[in-house]
Amino acid sequence: MDSLAWKPYCRPFRSPLRTAHGEWPQREGLIVRLEHEGQVGFGEVAPLEDFGTESLLDASEALDALIEDPELELPPELVCTRFALDCAAGMLERAPARPHHVAGLLPAGITAYAALQTLLDQGFTTFKWKIGVESMEAEQHLCRELFKLLHGKGILRLDANAGLDYAATEAWMAFLEDYPVEFLEQPLPPGEEASMAILAERYSVPVALDESLCQPGALTAFTELFPKGPFVIKPALIGSVKSYLSWRAFRPGVRVVYSSAFETAIGIEAALRLASMDEHSSAAVGFGTLEYFPHEDGFSGHIYGPILTPGLPVDAFERLWKRL
Ligand SMILES: [Mg+2]
């Protein structure tokens, strides 16, 4: 007899996170625990409603309904809940534990400069910086300084979190022609993929999709427009693990970058396991998010650094669960 349970968590950031979506003071999510044939498994529901995922309320209601009636079918749009349940059911259990290079995450605005210096000293070589938060003039001025500091030592990804319009995207892409940028991530909002594909054709800077990929079926739908990607895959938001793996198996040529959605150790472990299964992706993973929580809050388990390796034991998850 299976036994399913869930608990909520709330985890304040060291300081509120600034993105093109605004300020974000704390990460809230759910931890799912499933006992199945004597095996215990954990999963994490870490929604990003700005990306169009389900809300925590949707997720908790769906989990309650499943506890009541385990035969119920989960609606496909509950992508985070689906992923958590698949993890708890052990679908990533046999994934290898491969080490991954990590992209350091720079804060928006002027503090990015000092953060870049610190991360370079720590040995990071790939960095991500959020744009679309301040004026373009101020950000491009700062961007030049970041590239100067980076010169010969690393590569930068820029993430606009869907916060630009067509003209601003084009201005950024023209600006970036002269710099060693890995990609510009999601400049335009979901729904404007065709425009992003046109700009990606016109300029040498690759345009990566992130927010656009959150809806069920989006991966398949946009593979034609972006046959080489890059696609930023947040495992927490992929929905069914099986469907994702079958998409990936037939599209090895799409450049995939695995990325965190600000999860606890449970979600991070699952995301790194999924990334470890993907032998076609060697891009630095977007797990600079770990540094954005206080180490002593008890929700982390992996050691943050330029290399991250999955492999936390299930009793670490059991301890996290018991503290909730
Ligand atoms: Mg992004």
Coordinates of C-alpha atoms and ligand atoms in Angstrom, one line a residue:
M1 CA 0.0 0.0 0.0
D2 CA 1.5 3.4 -1.0
S3 CA 1.5 6.2 1.5
L4 CA 1.8 9.7 0.2
A5 CA 2.3 12.8 2.4
W6 CA 3.4 16.4 1.8
K7 CA 4.6 19.3 3.9
P8 CA 5.1 23.0 3.0
Y9 CA 8.4 24.9 3.4
C10 CA 9.3 28.6 3.4
R11 CA 12.8 29.7 2.9
P12 CA 13.8 33.4 2.9
F13 CA 16.7 34.5 0.6
R14 CA 19.7 36.1 2.1
S15 CA 18.3 39.3 0.6
P16 CA 15.3 39.6 -1.7
L17 CA 16.1 38.5 -5.2
R18 CA 15.8 41.1 -8.0
T19 CA 14.7 39.9 -11.5
A20 CA 12.7 41.5 -14.4
H21 CA 9.7 40.0 -12.6
G22 CA 10.3 42.2 -9.5
E23 CA 11.5 41.4 -6.0
W24 CA 11.3 38.0 -4.5
P25 CA 11.8 37.7 -0.7
Q26 CA 11.4 34.0 0.0
R27 CA 11.1 30.6 -1.8
E28 CA 8.0 28.6 -0.8
G29 CA 7.4 25.0 -1.9
L30 CA 6.2 21.6 -0.9
I31 CA 8.1 18.4 0.0
V32 CA 6.4 15.2 -1.1
R33 CA 7.2 11.9 0.7
L34 CA 6.1 8.6 -0.9
E35 CA 6.4 5.1 0.7
H36 CA 6.0 2.5 -2.0
E37 CA 6.6 -1.2 -1.4
G38 CA 8.8 -0.5 1.6
Q39 CA 10.9 2.1 -0.3
V40 CA 10.8 5.8 0.8
G41 CA 11.2 8.5 -1.9
F42 CA 11.1 12.3 -1.8
G43 CA 10.2 14.9 -4.3
E44 CA 9.9 18.7 -4.3
V45 CA 7.2 20.9 -5.8
A46 CA 9.1 24.2 -6.5
P47 CA 6.7 26.3 -8.7
L48 CA 7.5 29.5 -10.5
E49 CA 4.2 31.1 -11.1
D50 CA 5.8 33.9 -13.1
F51 CA 6.8 31.2 -15.6
G52 CA 3.2 30.0 -15.8
T53 CA 3.4 26.9 -13.5
E54 CA 0.7 25.9 -11.1
S55 CA 0.5 27.7 -7.7
L56 CA 1.3 26.1 -4.4
L57 CA -2.4 26.0 -3.7
D58 CA -3.1 24.1 -6.9
A59 CA -0.3 21.6 -6.0
S60 CA -1.4 21.1 -2.5
E61 CA -5.1 20.5 -3.5
A62 CA -4.0 18.0 -6.2
L63 CA -1.8 16.2 -3.7
D64 CA -4.7 16.0 -1.1
A65 CA -7.0 14.7 -3.8
L66 CA -4.4 12.0 -4.7
I67 CA -4.0 11.0 -1.0
E68 CA -7.8 10.6 -0.9
D69 CA -7.9 8.7 -4.2
P70 CA -4.6 7.3 -5.5
E71 CA -6.2 6.3 -8.8
L72 CA -6.8 9.9 -9.7
E73 CA -5.0 11.2 -12.8
L74 CA -2.9 14.4 -12.3
P75 CA -3.8 17.1 -14.8
P76 CA -0.8 17.6 -17.2
E77 CA -0.5 21.4 -16.5
L78 CA 0.6 20.6 -12.9
V79 CA 4.1 20.3 -14.1
C80 CA 5.9 20.8 -10.8
T81 CA 3.7 18.4 -8.9
R82 CA 4.2 15.8 -11.7
F83 CA 8.0 16.1 -11.4
A84 CA 7.9 15.9 -7.6
L85 CA 5.8 12.7 -7.7
D86 CA 8.0 11.1 -10.4
C87 CA 11.1 11.8 -8.2
A88 CA 9.4 10.4 -5.1
A89 CA 8.5 7.3 -7.0
G90 CA 12.2 6.8 -7.7
M91 CA 12.3 7.6 -11.4
L92 CA 15.7 9.2 -11.1
E93 CA 17.1 6.8 -8.5
R94 CA 19.3 4.9 -10.9
A95 CA 20.7 8.0 -12.6
P96 CA 24.5 8.4 -12.4
A97 CA 26.1 10.9 -10.1
R98 CA 28.2 12.9 -12.6
P99 CA 30.1 16.1 -11.5
H100 CA 28.9 19.3 -13.2
H101 CA 30.5 22.7 -13.8
V102 CA 28.4 25.4 -12.3
A103 CA 27.5 28.8 -13.7
G104 CA 27.9 31.4 -10.9
L105 CA 24.9 33.7 -10.6
L106 CA 25.6 37.4 -10.5
P107 CA 23.1 39.7 -8.8
A108 CA 21.3 42.3 -11.0
G109 CA 22.8 45.8 -10.9
I110 CA 26.1 47.2 -9.8
T111 CA 26.8 44.6 -7.1
A112 CA 27.4 42.2 -10.0
Y113 CA 30.9 43.5 -10.4
A114 CA 32.1 42.6 -7.0
A115 CA 30.3 39.3 -7.1
L116 CA 32.0 38.4 -10.4
Q117 CA 35.4 39.2 -8.9
T118 CA 34.6 36.9 -5.9
L119 CA 33.4 34.0 -8.1
L120 CA 36.4 34.3 -10.4
D121 CA 38.6 34.0 -7.4
Q122 CA 36.7 30.9 -6.4
G123 CA 37.4 29.3 -9.7
F124 CA 34.1 29.8 -11.6
T125 CA 34.4 30.2 -15.4
T126 CA 30.8 30.6 -16.5
F127 CA 28.5 33.3 -15.2
K128 CA 24.9 34.4 -15.5
W129 CA 23.7 37.9 -15.1
K130 CA 20.2 39.1 -14.9
I131 CA 19.3 42.1 -17.1
G132 CA 16.1 44.1 -17.8
V133 CA 16.1 45.2 -14.2
E134 CA 17.6 48.7 -14.6
S135 CA 17.9 51.0 -17.6
M136 CA 19.5 49.5 -20.7
E137 CA 22.1 52.3 -20.7
A138 CA 23.2 51.6 -17.2
E139 CA 23.2 47.8 -17.7
Q140 CA 25.2 48.0 -21.0
H141 CA 27.7 50.3 -19.3
L142 CA 28.1 47.7 -16.5
C143 CA 28.1 44.9 -19.0
R144 CA 31.2 46.3 -20.7
E145 CA 32.9 46.4 -17.3
L146 CA 32.0 42.8 -16.6
F147 CA 33.4 41.7 -19.9
K148 CA 36.6 43.6 -19.2
L149 CA 36.9 41.8 -15.9
L150 CA 36.1 38.5 -17.5
H151 CA 38.5 38.9 -20.4
G152 CA 40.1 35.5 -21.2
K153 CA 38.9 34.0 -17.9
G154 CA 35.3 33.1 -18.5
I155 CA 32.1 33.5 -20.4
L156 CA 28.8 35.3 -19.6
R157 CA 25.2 34.3 -20.1
L158 CA 22.6 37.1 -19.9
D159 CA 19.1 36.5 -18.7
A160 CA 16.3 39.0 -19.4
N161 CA 13.5 36.9 -17.8
A162 CA 11.2 37.9 -20.6
G163 CA 11.5 41.5 -19.5
L164 CA 12.5 43.1 -22.9
D165 CA 10.5 44.2 -25.9
Y166 CA 11.5 43.6 -29.5
A167 CA 13.5 46.9 -30.0
A168 CA 15.4 46.4 -26.7
T169 CA 16.2 42.8 -27.6
E170 CA 17.6 43.8 -30.9
A171 CA 19.6 46.6 -29.3
W172 CA 21.1 44.1 -26.8
M173 CA 21.9 41.6 -29.5
A174 CA 23.7 44.2 -31.6
F175 CA 25.6 45.3 -28.5
L176 CA 26.6 41.7 -27.6
E177 CA 28.0 41.0 -31.1
D178 CA 31.4 42.3 -29.9
Y179 CA 31.6 40.2 -26.7
P180 CA 32.2 36.6 -25.7
V181 CA 28.6 36.0 -24.6
E182 CA 27.3 32.4 -24.4
F183 CA 23.7 33.3 -25.0
L184 CA 20.9 35.8 -24.3
E185 CA 18.2 34.0 -22.4
Q186 CA 14.5 34.6 -22.9
P187 CA 14.5 38.3 -23.9
L188 CA 10.8 38.3 -25.0
P189 CA 7.8 36.8 -23.2
P190 CA 6.4 33.4 -24.0
G191 CA 4.2 33.7 -27.1
E192 CA 6.9 35.6 -29.0
E193 CA 9.1 32.7 -29.9
A194 CA 8.9 33.4 -33.6
S195 CA 10.3 36.9 -33.1
M196 CA 13.1 35.5 -31.0
A197 CA 13.9 33.0 -33.7
I198 CA 14.1 35.8 -36.3
L199 CA 16.5 37.8 -34.2
A200 CA 18.6 34.7 -33.5
E201 CA 19.0 34.3 -37.3
R202 CA 20.0 37.9 -37.8
Y203 CA 22.7 38.1 -35.0
S204 CA 25.5 35.8 -33.9
V205 CA 24.3 35.7 -30.3
P206 CA 22.3 32.6 -29.6
V207 CA 18.9 33.2 -28.0
A208 CA 18.0 30.7 -25.3
L209 CA 14.5 29.8 -24.3
D210 CA 13.6 29.4 -20.6
E211 CA 10.1 30.8 -19.6
S212 CA 8.8 29.7 -23.0
L213 CA 9.4 26.0 -22.2
C214 CA 7.2 25.8 -19.1
Q215 CA 4.0 24.6 -20.7
P216 CA 3.3 20.9 -21.5
G217 CA 4.2 20.3 -25.1
A218 CA 6.5 23.4 -25.4
L219 CA 9.7 21.4 -25.9
T220 CA 8.4 19.6 -28.9
A221 CA 6.6 22.7 -30.2
F222 CA 9.8 24.9 -30.2
T223 CA 12.3 22.4 -31.3
E224 CA 11.5 23.2 -34.9
L225 CA 12.0 27.0 -34.4
F226 CA 15.2 26.4 -32.4
P227 CA 16.6 23.2 -33.7
K228 CA 19.9 23.7 -31.8
G229 CA 18.4 25.3 -28.8
P230 CA 19.8 26.5 -26.5
F231 CA 17.0 25.4 -24.1
V232 CA 17.3 26.2 -20.4
I233 CA 15.8 23.2 -18.7
K234 CA 14.6 23.6 -15.1
P235 CA 14.0 20.0 -14.1
A236 CA 11.5 21.2 -11.4
L237 CA 9.3 22.5 -14.2
I238 CA 9.5 19.7 -16.8
G239 CA 6.5 17.7 -15.7
S240 CA 6.7 14.0 -16.5
V241 CA 10.3 12.6 -16.3
K242 CA 9.5 9.9 -18.8
S243 CA 8.1 12.4 -21.4
Y244 CA 11.1 14.6 -21.0
L245 CA 13.6 11.8 -21.4
S246 CA 11.8 10.6 -24.6
W247 CA 11.9 14.1 -26.0
R248 CA 15.6 14.3 -25.2
A249 CA 16.4 10.9 -26.7
F250 CA 15.2 12.0 -30.1
R251 CA 16.6 15.5 -30.0
P252 CA 20.3 15.0 -28.9
G253 CA 21.3 18.0 -31.2
V254 CA 19.4 20.5 -29.1
R255 CA 21.8 22.3 -26.7
V256 CA 20.4 21.9 -23.2
V257 CA 21.5 23.8 -20.1
Y258 CA 20.1 22.5 -16.8
S259 CA 19.1 25.0 -14.3
S260 CA 17.8 25.4 -10.8
A261 CA 14.5 26.9 -9.7
F262 CA 15.8 27.7 -6.2
E263 CA 15.0 24.3 -4.7
T264 CA 16.0 22.7 -1.4
A265 CA 18.6 19.8 -1.4
I266 CA 15.8 17.5 -2.5
G267 CA 15.0 19.3 -5.7
I268 CA 18.7 20.1 -6.4
E269 CA 19.6 16.4 -6.1
A270 CA 16.8 15.5 -8.5
A271 CA 17.8 18.2 -11.0
L272 CA 21.5 17.2 -10.9
R273 CA 20.5 13.5 -11.3
L274 CA 18.5 14.4 -14.4
A275 CA 21.4 16.4 -15.8
S276 CA 23.7 13.5 -15.1
M277 CA 21.6 11.2 -17.2
D278 CA 22.0 13.5 -20.2
E279 CA 25.2 12.5 -22.0
H280 CA 24.6 15.1 -24.7
S281 CA 24.8 18.1 -22.4
S282 CA 28.1 19.3 -20.9
A283 CA 27.1 23.0 -20.4
A284 CA 27.7 24.5 -17.0
V285 CA 24.6 24.0 -14.9
G286 CA 22.7 27.0 -13.6
F287 CA 22.9 26.2 -9.9
G288 CA 24.5 29.4 -8.7
T289 CA 21.2 29.7 -6.9
L290 CA 22.5 27.8 -3.9
E291 CA 24.5 30.8 -2.7
Y292 CA 21.3 32.9 -2.5
F293 CA 20.1 31.1 0.7
P294 CA 21.8 31.3 4.1
H295 CA 23.9 28.1 4.6
E296 CA 22.6 27.6 8.1
D297 CA 18.9 27.4 7.2
G298 CA 19.1 23.6 7.0
F299 CA 17.6 23.2 3.6
S300 CA 20.8 22.8 1.7
G301 CA 22.9 19.6 1.4
H302 CA 25.3 20.1 -1.5
I303 CA 28.5 21.9 -1.2
Y304 CA 28.4 25.0 -3.4
G305 CA 31.4 25.6 -5.6
P306 CA 32.5 25.6 -9.3
I307 CA 31.7 21.9 -9.4
L308 CA 28.6 20.2 -8.1
T309 CA 28.0 16.5 -7.8
P310 CA 24.8 14.8 -6.8
G311 CA 24.8 11.9 -4.4
L312 CA 23.0 12.9 -1.2
P313 CA 21.7 9.9 0.7
V314 CA 18.0 9.5 1.4
D315 CA 18.5 10.0 5.1
A316 CA 19.6 13.6 4.4
F317 CA 16.1 14.0 2.9
E318 CA 14.4 12.3 5.8
R319 CA 16.1 14.7 8.2
L320 CA 15.0 17.7 6.1
W321 CA 11.4 16.3 6.1
K322 CA 11.4 15.8 9.9
R323 CA 12.4 19.4 10.4
L324 CA 9.4 20.8 8.5
Ligands
MG1 MG 16.1 32.2 -17.0

